[in-house]
Amino acid sequence: MFFKSSNITARIFDRQICTPAPGTSVHYARKFYENLVPSYTVYEVECPDHSFRKFTDDGQYLISFSRNQQELIVYRPRWLSFSCKDEDCDNHDLPLKAKRFESFFTQLYCVPLASCNELICKDFFLYMESNKFGLFATSTAQVHDAPAVGGAVQGVPSIEKITFHLLRLEDGFVLDEKVFCNDYVNLAHNLGVFLYDDLLTIVSLRYQIIHILQIRDSGNLVHVRAIGEFCREDDELFLNSNAQGMALSDKNKQQQLLGNHIYNNIHQAQPNPGNSFLSGIKQRLLSFMFRGLWNEETDDTLRVQKIRQKFYFHFQDYCDLIIWKVQFLDRHHLLIKFGSVDGGRQVSRHADTHPAFVAVYNMDTTEIVSFYQNSADELYMLFEQFCDHFYATSRNSMHMNFISSHSNNIHALEQLRSIKDKASSSSQFMKKMLSSLPFSCQSLSPSPYFDQSLFRFDDKLISATDRHKQSTDHPIKFILRRHPYSLRFKIKPGPEAGSMDGRAKKISWFLFHPVLPLALSVQQTLIMQPPLNR
Amino acid sequence: MDSVLGNWPSYDPHNFSQLRTSDPSRSSKMAPATYHSIHNRDVPPADQVINTEHKNILLREIYRRAEEKIDLIALPSPSQLTPKRAASDNLIPEHGSKQPRVST
C-alpha cells in the first residue's frame, strides 16, 4: 500500500515524505485519481454540431469533424475554475458558465481536408505524440465489384482516391499528403494503418502490399519500403535484370528454331511476376511452412508423407491467403494476419468459419519468424502472458504503457480466466480472443479511470476501447478496487430525467480526457438528436 | 551534549544521553565491517559491456520458441532430397593423412 489514508490531504503529505518503490512512480501518481473523479454531470450541453472523435493521447487537443465530413475542427481542452465562499461548498451548484461547451473547449482552427467529392473518414485518426502530428484520411466513394486488374485481388472493393493528410496540430498546417489511387485501405477504426514511433504501415488490401512509411520530424511522409510482391529493396531490380536476360535468351532460341520469325508477344521487357511467380511475402511464408513441416520428421518417408498431407494438400488454399491486417511488434518486426478473401473481415462470432493465420515477419532479414493458426495454443499463451507487448506502444510515451490489460493487471487477468472457465469450448474461446490480433493502433484510452487496479466497472457498458456501446438508462458505476470498496462516481449517458422512449435502441460512446477528470458522453438514438453530456 | 543530531531541540534531552559518538570503542562496534571478496569468481570479464536488450520480451519469447523447434531435431536442409552421409567424428585425424573415399 502506498498510501495509508484515502484522504487526499493525507495523501499529499505522504507524497512529500515518501518516495515510491522503483518503477512505480506512475502507479503512485495514478492513485490520486481515486480522489479526483468526475463527480458532476452536466446534461445536454449545447454544443456545435460536429462529430467528436477523440482527445489526443496527451490531452492537448480534441479532434472533431464537421457533420458534412469535409472539415477538421480542433479544440483545446481548458479547465474551468471558480471559487465558492459558502460554508457548504460540496452541495453548491456549479455556475452557469459550467454548462457551456465554450467554457471547456476553445476552438483552435477549422481546416478543410476533403474536396468536393471526398469525405473525411471520421473513424480514422492517428496521433504522433512526439511531434504533435495528426494523421487523417479522406476518400472518395467505394466501388464494389471492381475488376481485378493490375495485380488486384478479386473480391476487394476499390476506392478511386484515398489521401492521408499529415497535419501539425498546433496550427492545423498540412505538412504532407500521401495518395493511393484505385486502391483499398481499411480506414475504419484505424484497421489498415498502424503507427509505431515514427514508422507507419499502410496495408493496401487490393494490391496486397504493406507500405512502410516514415514520418520525419520535418513533417514529410517518406516511403521506406513496400512489402508484398518484393521483400527486399533490390528484389525488383534483380528480377527485372534477370527477366531481361531470360527474355533475350528466349528470343534467341525462338529465332534459331523458327528462322526469321519474331514473336513480339512472347518477348516482354518487363517481368510479370504476378503470372509466373508467387509474391515475395507468399514465397517466404510457404517456404517457412515447408521447412517447418519437413524438419518435424527425421525419417524421409514420413517426411514426404507429412509434406503431402499437410502442405501440398492445402497448397492452393495457402497460395490464396491474403494479408488482412498488420501491426508492428517493434521497429523490425511485423505481425501479419493472413486469411481467405471472404473471411478477412470476420466478426468474432464468425471466427470459426474462416481459418486465419498470424505470422511474425522480420522486415530486415525478410524472414518469417513464426507462423500460427489463430486458434493455436501457443499463440494464445503468448497473448495471455504478453498482451501489453502486442499493443506495441511507442517507448516515447510513457503513460501509454500503463493501459490495463490482462497481462499487467491481476483483476483483468481474473476476469479473462473466469470467461475462459465459463466458455463451452476452449478452442472457440481462444479463437475469439485471438481474432483481435493484430491489434488496432491507438484504440485504447489511456485514462486512469479505466485502470483496473483503481476502479471496477461494467465493461459491457463502458471500456477503454473507443467503440460504441449499448446504452441503458442506468448510470454506469465506477467502484473502488481498494478499501473502502465504495462507489466513487457514476456516469449517466443520456438526458438527466431518463429518455422518453424506453424502447428505442440507443448507443453511446465516451471520450475520456487522458489526464483531467473530464469525460464526454455522446448518446445517439435512431430518431433523436444526439444529446451531449459531460 | 554532543549528539549526532547536533543541538536540535528535542522533547526530552535525556533521550539521547546514551549516545556517545566521541567514544572510539563504541563507534568501531557500531560501524559494520566492509566486506572484501576473497575469491575471484565474481570479477567481470574485462571486455564485458552491459546493454539493454533491444528485443522486447514478446519477441524474445517468439524467437526462443522458434529456435526450440529447430533444435529439437537435428536436420539437413530440405533442398537436398538425396540422403546425406554423416561425416566421421574425427575430421582431422592425428596422423594427418587423407581419408579413404567413401564408396557411393
XYZ file of C-alpha atoms in Angstrom:
638
model
C 0.000 0.000 0.000
C 1.469 3.307 -0.968
C -0.909 5.494 0.958
C -2.083 4.762 4.433
C -5.091 7.017 4.266
C -7.562 7.647 1.476
C -7.929 11.282 2.427
C -6.442 13.497 -0.267
C -4.707 15.867 2.126
C -3.095 12.981 3.998
C -2.001 11.540 0.657
C -0.380 14.800 -0.371
C 1.560 14.897 2.907
C 2.589 11.271 2.399
C 3.814 12.154 -1.064
C 6.060 14.822 0.401
C 7.939 12.427 2.605
C 7.736 9.008 0.946
C 9.409 8.039 -2.293
C 7.644 5.328 -4.260
C 9.286 1.960 -4.878
C 11.460 1.910 -8.030
C 9.487 1.786 -11.263
C 6.165 2.607 -9.618
C 6.062 6.373 -9.912
C 3.252 6.280 -12.478
C 1.157 3.935 -10.311
C 1.837 6.112 -7.292
C 0.707 9.259 -9.104
C -2.329 7.493 -10.515
C -3.686 6.725 -7.093
C -4.668 10.355 -6.776
C -7.316 9.602 -9.368
C -9.162 7.740 -6.658
C -9.690 11.124 -5.061
C -10.137 13.292 -8.142
C -13.079 11.941 -10.073
C -15.630 13.374 -12.474
C -18.292 13.738 -9.816
C -20.591 16.225 -11.523
C -22.547 15.704 -14.714
C -23.715 18.485 -16.980
C -26.533 17.125 -19.082
C -27.471 18.009 -22.632
C -24.869 20.609 -23.305
C -25.454 22.956 -26.220
C -22.504 22.240 -28.430
C -21.517 22.758 -32.056
C -22.927 20.149 -34.381
C -19.716 18.251 -35.001
C -18.860 14.611 -34.635
C -16.332 14.442 -31.847
C -13.664 11.867 -32.490
C -11.335 11.720 -29.522
C -8.917 13.522 -27.263
C -5.286 13.156 -28.314
C -3.361 10.855 -26.014
C -1.517 13.701 -24.329
C -4.769 15.566 -23.688
C -3.754 18.643 -25.653
C -6.416 18.565 -28.377
C -9.967 17.435 -29.012
C -10.403 16.237 -32.595
C -13.753 16.647 -34.271
C -15.105 16.651 -37.792
C -17.890 18.709 -39.313
C -21.186 16.988 -39.966
C -20.658 17.063 -43.686
C -17.300 15.288 -43.139
C -15.362 17.872 -45.068
C -13.652 19.846 -42.335
C -11.482 19.176 -39.330
C -12.084 21.244 -36.217
C -9.609 21.085 -33.367
C -10.293 22.316 -29.856
C -8.028 22.920 -26.913
C -9.477 21.474 -23.680
C -9.476 24.012 -20.876
C -10.248 23.662 -17.251
C -12.891 25.803 -15.677
C -12.236 27.231 -12.260
C -14.418 29.082 -9.840
C -14.354 29.763 -6.165
C -17.064 29.357 -3.593
C -17.189 31.318 -0.367
C -20.066 29.479 1.280
C -19.571 27.003 4.055
C -21.206 24.057 2.337
C -19.348 24.073 -0.946
C -19.909 20.465 -1.956
C -23.613 20.872 -2.425
C -23.287 24.199 -4.161
C -24.353 24.171 -7.779
C -21.823 24.967 -10.439
C -22.133 28.401 -12.037
C -23.960 28.809 -15.325
C -20.759 29.043 -17.310
C -20.004 25.443 -16.366
C -22.893 24.355 -18.524
C -21.408 25.849 -21.658
C -19.291 23.966 -24.137
C -17.068 27.003 -24.728
C -16.028 27.065 -21.069
C -14.283 23.754 -21.521
C -13.115 23.907 -25.099
C -11.543 26.657 -27.154
C -11.663 26.247 -30.893
C -8.174 26.473 -32.337
C -8.900 26.216 -36.042
C -11.125 24.735 -38.694
C -9.332 23.218 -41.693
C -10.996 21.854 -44.823
C -9.437 18.489 -45.626
C -11.783 16.930 -48.138
C -12.514 18.371 -51.549
C -15.976 18.198 -53.147
C -16.328 14.501 -53.879
C -14.294 13.292 -50.917
C -15.252 12.655 -47.343
C -13.117 12.582 -44.232
C -13.158 9.163 -42.649
C -14.416 10.146 -39.224
C -13.338 6.884 -37.623
C -9.728 7.363 -38.614
C -7.198 9.358 -36.603
C -3.644 8.662 -35.539
C -1.582 10.878 -33.283
C 2.165 11.145 -33.208
C 2.775 12.458 -29.727
C 6.443 13.334 -30.025
C 5.901 15.942 -32.756
C 2.186 16.606 -32.184
C 1.337 15.500 -35.700
C -2.044 14.105 -36.594
C -2.807 11.740 -39.451
C -6.200 11.924 -41.111
C -7.713 10.206 -44.130
C -10.100 11.293 -46.834
C -11.536 9.086 -49.510
C -13.925 9.091 -52.430
C -16.796 6.651 -52.648
C -16.208 2.930 -52.611
C -16.690 0.943 -55.778
C -17.830 -2.621 -55.182
C -17.308 -5.319 -57.793
C -14.295 -3.529 -59.159
C -12.483 -5.582 -61.793
C -9.301 -7.218 -60.572
C -6.749 -5.549 -62.830
C -3.079 -4.884 -62.395
C -2.438 -7.462 -59.695
C -5.504 -6.601 -57.638
C -7.254 -9.220 -55.569
C -10.689 -10.254 -56.742
C -13.393 -9.529 -54.208
C -11.823 -6.497 -52.573
C -13.592 -3.210 -53.356
C -11.778 -0.251 -54.826
C -11.682 3.416 -53.883
C -10.731 5.876 -56.566
C -8.659 8.097 -54.312
C -7.546 7.705 -50.707
C -5.497 10.544 -49.269
C -3.640 10.522 -45.983
C -3.071 14.009 -44.596
C -0.350 14.734 -42.066
C -1.118 17.868 -40.067
C 0.717 19.821 -37.433
C -1.947 20.046 -34.761
C -0.637 23.242 -33.181
C -1.889 25.317 -36.053
C -3.583 22.932 -38.496
C -0.933 23.299 -41.164
C -0.966 20.444 -43.679
C 2.564 19.096 -43.751
C 2.318 16.276 -46.254
C -0.094 14.043 -48.113
C 0.048 10.529 -49.444
C -2.355 9.432 -52.136
C -3.415 5.921 -53.073
C -5.367 5.620 -56.316
C -7.770 2.799 -57.200
C -6.778 1.020 -54.062
C -8.429 -0.113 -50.874
C -7.205 0.551 -47.351
C -9.355 -0.357 -44.379
C -9.760 3.011 -42.721
C -12.492 2.406 -40.170
C -11.118 2.421 -36.634
C -7.538 2.570 -37.908
C -7.734 -1.070 -39.019
C -5.469 -0.808 -42.046
C -2.881 1.577 -40.650
C -0.519 1.201 -37.705
C 1.758 3.838 -36.209
C 4.764 2.901 -34.094
C 7.082 5.748 -33.078
C 7.707 7.379 -36.447
C 7.002 4.338 -38.605
C 3.694 3.915 -40.327
C 2.393 0.804 -42.025
C -0.463 1.090 -44.516
C -1.956 -2.122 -45.852
C -3.167 -1.980 -49.412
C -5.706 -4.788 -49.400
C -6.373 -4.536 -53.092
C -2.798 -4.952 -54.236
C -1.624 -6.922 -51.200
C 1.229 -4.598 -50.360
C 2.357 -3.456 -46.925
C 3.655 0.072 -47.349
C 6.118 1.201 -44.701
C 6.444 4.954 -44.368
C 8.434 7.123 -42.029
C 7.202 10.385 -40.566
C 10.167 12.687 -40.402
C 10.474 15.487 -37.865
C 10.180 17.958 -40.733
C 6.706 16.572 -41.392
C 7.456 14.621 -44.541
C 5.973 11.216 -45.174
C 8.796 9.206 -46.656
C 8.192 5.873 -48.328
C 10.632 3.346 -46.861
C 9.657 0.072 -48.442
C 6.797 -1.889 -49.898
C 6.464 -5.495 -48.763
C 4.315 -7.793 -50.807
C 5.450 -8.605 -54.253
C 9.023 -7.916 -53.279
C 10.575 -8.243 -49.833
C 13.992 -6.687 -50.160
C 14.506 -3.295 -51.705
C 16.576 -4.654 -54.571
C 14.406 -7.680 -55.391
C 12.640 -5.841 -58.174
C 15.901 -4.779 -59.764
C 17.254 -8.309 -59.583
C 14.158 -9.856 -61.138
C 13.996 -7.197 -63.838
C 17.580 -7.702 -64.881
C 17.209 -11.488 -64.876
C 13.941 -11.351 -66.780
C 15.531 -9.210 -69.439
C 18.331 -11.709 -69.755
C 15.907 -14.635 -69.916
C 13.709 -12.892 -72.428
C 16.707 -12.231 -74.638
C 17.831 -15.849 -74.497
C 14.249 -16.961 -75.235
C 14.181 -14.663 -78.186
C 17.435 -16.101 -79.495
C 16.097 -19.629 -79.147
C 12.931 -18.663 -80.996
C 14.951 -17.177 -83.803
C 17.076 -20.269 -84.047
C 14.046 -22.551 -84.158
C 11.816 -20.533 -86.378
C 14.222 -18.687 -88.538
C 13.444 -15.048 -89.010
C 10.015 -15.017 -87.403
C 9.943 -12.855 -84.330
C 7.095 -13.348 -81.925
C 6.641 -9.976 -80.291
C 4.075 -11.092 -77.836
C 6.438 -13.559 -76.208
C 9.236 -11.121 -75.640
C 8.470 -8.909 -72.666
C 10.934 -6.344 -71.423
C 9.164 -6.044 -68.082
C 8.693 -9.117 -65.948
C 5.202 -10.030 -64.912
C 5.759 -11.757 -61.595
C 2.065 -11.923 -60.918
C 1.733 -14.565 -63.564
C 4.841 -16.631 -63.134
C 5.899 -16.111 -59.514
C 4.098 -16.005 -56.233
C 4.594 -12.707 -54.412
C 7.721 -12.371 -52.302
C 5.973 -12.490 -48.975
C 3.933 -15.510 -50.032
C 7.088 -17.312 -51.059
C 8.656 -16.587 -47.685
C 5.571 -17.888 -45.957
C 5.244 -21.077 -47.990
C 8.929 -21.934 -47.706
C 8.802 -21.351 -43.946
C 5.841 -23.712 -43.654
C 7.517 -26.296 -45.845
C 10.765 -26.210 -43.870
C 8.914 -26.379 -40.566
C 6.956 -29.463 -41.608
C 9.997 -31.063 -43.218
C 12.066 -30.670 -40.088
C 9.464 -32.222 -37.847
C 10.357 -35.730 -39.014
C 13.699 -37.433 -39.408
C 12.551 -40.356 -41.484
C 12.361 -39.500 -45.171
C 9.221 -41.472 -45.990
C 7.345 -39.939 -43.082
C 8.649 -36.602 -44.090
C 7.335 -36.840 -47.622
C 4.021 -38.155 -46.343
C 3.691 -35.287 -43.922
C 4.519 -32.725 -46.563
C 1.991 -34.254 -48.899
C -0.779 -34.317 -46.296
C -0.242 -31.055 -44.570
C 1.302 -28.878 -47.188
C 0.548 -29.908 -50.751
C -2.996 -30.964 -49.969
C -3.776 -27.412 -48.890
C -1.309 -25.741 -51.208
C -3.854 -23.808 -53.209
C -5.552 -22.569 -50.038
C -2.236 -21.330 -48.725
C -1.488 -19.641 -52.024
C -4.865 -17.932 -51.929
C -4.307 -16.440 -48.479
C -4.263 -12.683 -48.436
C -2.875 -10.165 -45.992
C -5.691 -8.659 -43.942
C -4.138 -6.723 -41.133
C -0.698 -5.740 -39.979
C 0.807 -4.265 -36.853
C 4.308 -3.500 -35.662
C 5.754 -5.532 -32.819
C 8.850 -3.358 -32.801
C 10.756 -1.377 -35.411
C 11.874 -4.516 -37.235
C 9.065 -6.990 -36.794
C 5.567 -7.085 -38.180
C 2.644 -9.210 -37.055
C 0.666 -10.058 -40.170
C -2.747 -11.641 -40.292
C -3.495 -13.815 -43.290
C -6.929 -15.014 -44.189
C -9.088 -16.033 -47.076
C -10.633 -13.353 -49.264
C -14.110 -13.946 -47.848
C -13.260 -14.299 -44.245
C -10.851 -11.494 -43.529
C -13.282 -9.009 -42.119
C -14.539 -11.513 -39.648
C -16.505 -10.588 -36.614
C -15.545 -12.726 -33.682
C -18.690 -14.779 -33.819
C -17.841 -15.927 -37.315
C -14.251 -16.646 -36.416
C -14.682 -20.390 -36.726
C -15.968 -20.432 -40.272
C -12.881 -18.980 -41.890
C -9.432 -20.015 -40.737
C -6.959 -17.250 -40.263
C -3.246 -17.283 -39.669
C -0.860 -14.988 -37.943
C 2.794 -14.630 -38.897
C 5.699 -12.750 -37.358
C 7.848 -11.236 -40.099
C 11.273 -9.674 -39.678
C 11.498 -6.759 -42.129
C 15.281 -6.580 -42.082
C 16.123 -10.224 -42.682
C 12.854 -10.662 -44.661
C 12.272 -13.927 -42.840
C 9.139 -15.278 -41.311
C 9.991 -15.998 -37.684
C 6.876 -17.895 -36.734
C 3.505 -18.785 -38.110
C 0.402 -19.773 -36.201
C -3.150 -20.636 -36.959
C -5.298 -18.251 -34.994
C -6.580 -20.935 -32.699
C -3.125 -22.181 -31.741
C -2.465 -22.832 -28.054
C 0.986 -21.371 -28.343
C -0.273 -18.117 -29.761
C -2.901 -17.917 -27.049
C -0.251 -18.420 -24.347
C 1.761 -15.558 -25.810
C -1.389 -13.447 -25.942
C -2.276 -14.194 -22.349
C 1.196 -13.563 -20.981
C 2.400 -10.676 -23.136
C -0.772 -8.897 -24.219
C 0.560 -5.442 -23.454
C 3.539 -6.058 -25.738
C 1.145 -6.783 -28.576
C -0.211 -3.287 -28.120
C 3.199 -2.029 -29.252
C 3.034 1.416 -27.748
C 5.834 3.774 -28.514
C 8.612 3.903 -25.963
C 8.462 7.674 -26.058
C 5.051 7.976 -24.477
C 5.267 6.537 -21.020
C 1.655 6.724 -19.923
C 0.506 4.651 -22.900
C 2.466 1.749 -21.446
C 0.241 1.631 -18.389
C -3.047 0.747 -20.003
C -4.635 -2.154 -18.126
C -4.599 -5.453 -19.883
C -4.799 -8.991 -18.604
C -1.011 -9.281 -18.757
C -0.269 -6.393 -16.430
C -3.270 -6.377 -14.152
C -4.442 -9.129 -11.842
C -8.087 -8.082 -11.947
C -8.193 -8.099 -15.725
C -6.485 -11.494 -15.704
C -9.062 -12.874 -13.272
C -11.821 -11.569 -15.499
C -10.273 -13.279 -18.503
C -9.824 -16.538 -16.632
C -13.426 -16.512 -15.458
C -14.652 -16.020 -19.025
C -12.337 -18.829 -20.128
C -13.713 -21.170 -17.466
C -17.288 -20.384 -18.414
C -16.670 -20.851 -22.131
C -18.208 -24.008 -23.527
C -15.314 -24.749 -25.840
C -11.810 -23.644 -25.037
C -10.704 -23.645 -28.661
C -13.630 -21.384 -29.598
C -12.719 -19.124 -26.720
C -9.098 -18.931 -27.857
C -10.157 -18.235 -31.421
C -12.420 -15.437 -30.257
C -9.670 -13.871 -28.170
C -7.088 -14.239 -30.905
C -9.362 -12.751 -33.549
C -8.484 -9.381 -32.065
C -4.867 -9.870 -33.204
C -3.232 -7.893 -34.741
C -4.423 -5.026 -32.573
C -5.594 -1.725 -33.990
C -3.423 1.257 -33.284
C -4.342 3.775 -30.556
C -7.674 2.138 -29.951
C -7.480 2.251 -26.149
C -7.928 5.290 -23.972
C -5.054 5.921 -21.542
C -7.409 7.494 -18.993
C -6.601 6.396 -15.416
C -10.328 5.847 -14.800
C -10.047 2.692 -16.883
C -7.176 1.404 -14.790
C -8.459 -1.901 -13.452
C -6.428 -1.655 -10.278
C -8.197 1.571 -9.321
C -11.795 1.076 -10.422
C -14.201 -1.697 -11.187
C -16.827 -1.079 -13.870
C -19.068 -2.967 -16.225
C -17.104 -3.319 -19.424
C -20.167 -4.141 -21.478
C -21.345 -0.605 -20.877
C -18.052 1.273 -20.903
C -14.439 0.426 -21.575
C -11.154 1.852 -22.743
C -11.807 0.863 -26.358
C -13.238 3.631 -28.487
C -16.200 1.750 -29.822
C -19.873 2.464 -29.429
C -21.546 0.642 -26.597
C -25.144 -0.165 -25.962
C -26.646 2.439 -23.735
C -29.017 1.982 -20.817
C -30.804 4.471 -18.631
C -28.989 3.268 -15.560
C -25.833 5.081 -14.658
C -22.542 3.301 -15.107
C -20.867 2.850 -11.754
C -17.182 3.098 -11.010
C -16.379 1.302 -7.789
C -13.072 1.465 -5.934
C -10.940 -1.654 -6.080
C -9.302 -0.854 -2.782
C -10.634 -0.121 0.638
C -13.323 1.138 1.211
C -14.559 -0.558 -1.993
C -17.257 2.057 -2.348
C -18.945 3.653 -5.319
C -16.736 6.513 -6.319
C -18.576 8.109 -9.236
C -21.268 7.409 -11.806
C -21.590 8.178 -15.452
C -25.054 8.545 -16.828
C -25.293 8.915 -20.561
C -28.480 10.329 -21.970
C -30.771 13.013 -20.600
C -30.937 13.682 -16.896
C -34.511 12.593 -16.447
C -34.014 9.453 -18.448
C -35.093 9.004 -22.014
C -38.712 9.410 -23.051
C -38.838 6.397 -25.257
C -37.530 3.369 -23.438
C -37.856 1.102 -26.430
C -35.665 2.960 -28.891
C -32.238 1.452 -29.242
C -29.571 3.787 -28.025
C -25.849 3.662 -28.409
C -23.377 5.818 -26.621
C -19.714 6.460 -26.769
C -17.401 8.130 -24.350
C -14.452 10.414 -24.757
C -12.311 10.482 -21.637
C -9.641 13.090 -21.279
C -6.367 11.240 -20.619
C -5.326 13.488 -17.732
C -8.151 15.716 -16.492
C -11.238 14.323 -14.725
C -13.317 15.204 -17.751
C -15.350 12.903 -19.916
C -17.795 13.481 -22.724
C -20.561 11.073 -23.455
C -22.469 11.169 -26.680
C -25.656 9.242 -26.928
C -27.418 8.583 -30.133
C -30.761 7.077 -30.867
C -32.052 6.372 -34.291
C -34.580 9.188 -34.120
C -33.439 11.799 -31.646
C -30.720 14.405 -31.942
C -27.635 13.301 -30.067
C -27.589 14.942 -26.668
C -24.141 15.623 -25.341
C -23.370 15.081 -21.687
C -20.328 15.885 -19.664
C 25.697 17.450 24.718
C 27.398 16.447 21.554
C 24.958 14.202 19.799
C 24.856 13.035 16.190
C 21.804 15.186 15.716
C 23.545 18.335 16.851
C 21.877 20.717 19.207
C 18.424 20.354 17.791
C 15.555 20.837 20.172
C 14.133 17.567 21.406
C 11.158 16.580 23.504
C 13.351 15.159 26.193
C 17.083 15.920 26.068
C 17.765 12.816 28.166
C 16.549 10.601 25.294
C 19.878 10.880 23.598
C 22.044 10.853 26.657
C 23.166 7.274 25.979
C 24.667 8.155 22.640
C 28.368 8.752 22.735
C 29.791 9.423 19.286
C 33.134 10.551 20.586
C 33.646 7.174 22.210
C 36.069 5.334 19.855
C 35.440 1.782 21.092
C 31.731 2.153 20.615
C 31.939 3.630 17.144
C 34.011 0.738 15.860
C 31.397 -1.706 17.144
C 28.618 0.249 15.505
C 30.189 0.537 12.052
C 29.697 -2.670 10.074
C 32.822 -4.230 8.650
C 33.237 -3.723 4.896
C 33.081 -6.972 3.003
C 36.062 -7.747 0.798
C 35.633 -10.667 -1.522
C 38.239 -13.381 -1.014
C 37.550 -15.253 -4.258
C 37.768 -14.044 -7.821
C 34.648 -15.727 -9.162
C 32.703 -12.501 -9.284
C 35.219 -10.449 -11.234
C 33.537 -9.474 -14.508
C 35.401 -10.153 -17.748
C 37.475 -7.189 -18.859
C 35.570 -6.710 -22.120
C 32.104 -7.007 -20.605
C 29.612 -4.479 -21.865
C 26.160 -4.321 -20.311
C 23.436 -3.084 -22.617
C 19.653 -3.018 -22.715
C 18.253 -5.871 -24.748
C 16.730 -4.336 -27.852
C 14.188 -7.008 -28.462
C 11.185 -6.825 -26.213
C 10.161 -9.773 -24.126
C 7.453 -10.900 -26.521
C 9.843 -11.142 -29.458
C 12.453 -12.866 -27.338
C 9.862 -15.482 -26.425
C 8.766 -15.920 -30.053
C 12.376 -16.384 -31.180
C 13.114 -18.745 -28.317
C 10.197 -20.981 -29.253
C 11.142 -20.901 -32.914
C 14.714 -21.914 -32.079
C 13.486 -24.671 -29.770
C 11.549 -26.218 -32.608
C 14.596 -26.105 -34.844
C 16.882 -27.550 -32.173
C 14.538 -30.416 -31.373
C 15.557 -32.366 -34.409
C 18.998 -32.215 -35.986
C 18.464 -31.566 -39.580
C 19.763 -31.370 -43.050
C 18.144 -28.760 -45.228
C 15.114 -29.928 -47.189
C 16.540 -28.827 -50.538
C 18.822 -31.855 -50.543
C 16.423 -34.651 -51.143
C 19.141 -37.273 -51.519
C 20.201 -38.769 -48.208
C 23.442 -37.452 -46.752
C 26.087 -39.498 -45.119
C 27.280 -38.218 -41.788
C 30.866 -37.053 -41.631
C 33.173 -39.102 -39.460
C 33.729 -37.852 -35.948
C 37.408 -37.437 -36.400
C 37.564 -34.986 -39.257
C 41.197 -34.161 -38.807
C 42.924 -37.407 -37.931
C 46.077 -37.232 -35.894
C 48.335 -38.707 -38.479
C 47.157 -36.086 -40.919
C 46.790 -38.364 -43.909
C 43.904 -38.265 -46.332
C 40.726 -40.102 -45.539
C 39.770 -43.042 -47.764
C 36.990 -42.099 -50.142
C 33.605 -43.467 -49.154
C 32.113 -45.689 -51.809
C 28.799 -44.421 -53.221
